[in-house]
Amino acid sequence: MPLLVMKFGGTSVADLDRIKNAAEKVKREVERGYDVIVIVSAMSGKTNELVGWVEQTSPLYDAREYDAVVASGENVTAGLMALTLQEMDVPARSWQGWQVPIQTTSAHASARFVDIPRGNIDQKFAEGMKVAVVAGFQGVSPEGRITTLGRGGSDTTAVAFAAAFGAERCDIYTDVDGIYTTDPRITAKARKLEKIAFEEMLELASLGAKVLQTRSVELAMRYKVRLRVLSSFEDSDANSGTLVCDEEEIMESKVVSGVAYSRDEAKMTLVSVEDRPGIAAAIFSPLAEAGVNVDMIVQNISEKNYEGHSVAVTDMTFSCPINQVARARKAMEDAKAAGEINFDELVEDTEVAKVSVVGIGMRSHAGVAAKMFDALSVEGINIKVISTSEIKISVLIDRKYMELAVQALHDAFELDTAA
Ligand code: ASP
Ligand code: MG
């Protein structure tokens, strides 16, 4: 029997009517001849409520009990989904993580999969069951305790099941109808992509993060699981939504596939740092220890006249999320006080945003950076920091120009029309 994995997110199972709507989509696939594994999230808002209850009860909670409580949201949906399917005469039953058993590490609240044995579920399919409904986001540790995978983890459960059971596809039903060339709230010209490569999806995290947990995309890329993102609120057919797939499946694509942005960035510059071997390590180790997620890094070498002779100094600039600026500043001031680094001044710019163009086509096409910088210059937007990877070019600019930059780049790379 061909097998499909269908995952329904919180808004798709928010109440009994929506569960019924989702169950109808499952039934349709069963009628098409598929065995189906359904992965469900908690009803929308439920996980937040459960987390709140835990925090109110015990501020420094035992992570094992946190997981025991927070995993329960998915259990409710799984049982209700199985009942709804049974009411529609579809042979179905539910599984909680430990019943499969979905084996994970013991890292509570951020557990990783170790193994998903197929035996229990395969046996029921062999006995005529058509749909296995599995609670997403959870598993069981080697110690026999309930674990959860981190927020948004049901996506990763879905991909892991698709890989373990060799599913033809993994359909992620959500409240948006696919992945767009950019955020449709920023430009009405944003276009839904038919297909996008795994690597591009990972880079477009700021467009996709709310849709797919990053780990699910990493896992899909590793096991080449074809992943489709589509809306549970629309009628769907085989071509609905966006397929996230191997680049070999994408016959024709543009050099740039999408424009991503990140609004809440900050730029910090250490002015006149002594230029010597080990200085970068002396700066970035304390930042890492302080939990600062450094993104872009730029180093400029210059000369400084010091008591009559010239010495080599460097300005070290880095970017990080705006809510980590205070932590970063403290780490740098502490390192300076401890004599580990030396700088004249720490300059902060908290009015910046990052805008990126992403596309696997960049690997084989020159001139993407030039075109990007030109489009920004035509709009009079100054670039503060640039960084590149094989398939992405990012710039830091003044936040007030972010929307304009996204629109200009979307136009320059003609993303409103298909390849
Ligand atoms: N219910 C969990 C959460 O909100 C897991 C998920 O829905 O993916 O994070
Ligand atoms: Mg989600």
Tab-separated table of C-alpha atoms in Angstrom, residues 203 296 362 369 372-373 386-395:
chain	number	residue	atom	x	y	z
A	203	GLU	CA	17.748	29.813	4.349
A	296	MET	CA	27.262	38.595	10.559
A	362	MET	CA	23.391	31.624	-7.326
A	369	ALA	CA	25.329	40.590	-5.590
A	372	MET	CA	21.139	43.365	-5.417
A	373	PHE	CA	23.376	46.290	-4.441
A	386	ILE	CA	27.228	42.436	3.849
A	387	SER	CA	27.561	38.695	4.217
A	388	THR	CA	27.269	35.902	1.700
A	389	SER	CA	26.950	32.152	1.567
A	390	GLU	CA	26.765	29.825	-1.405
A	391	ILE	CA	23.064	30.455	-1.931
A	392	LYS	CA	22.366	33.644	0.037
A	393	ILE	CA	23.404	37.297	0.147
A	394	SER	CA	22.410	39.296	3.205
A	395	VAL	CA	22.710	42.981	3.963
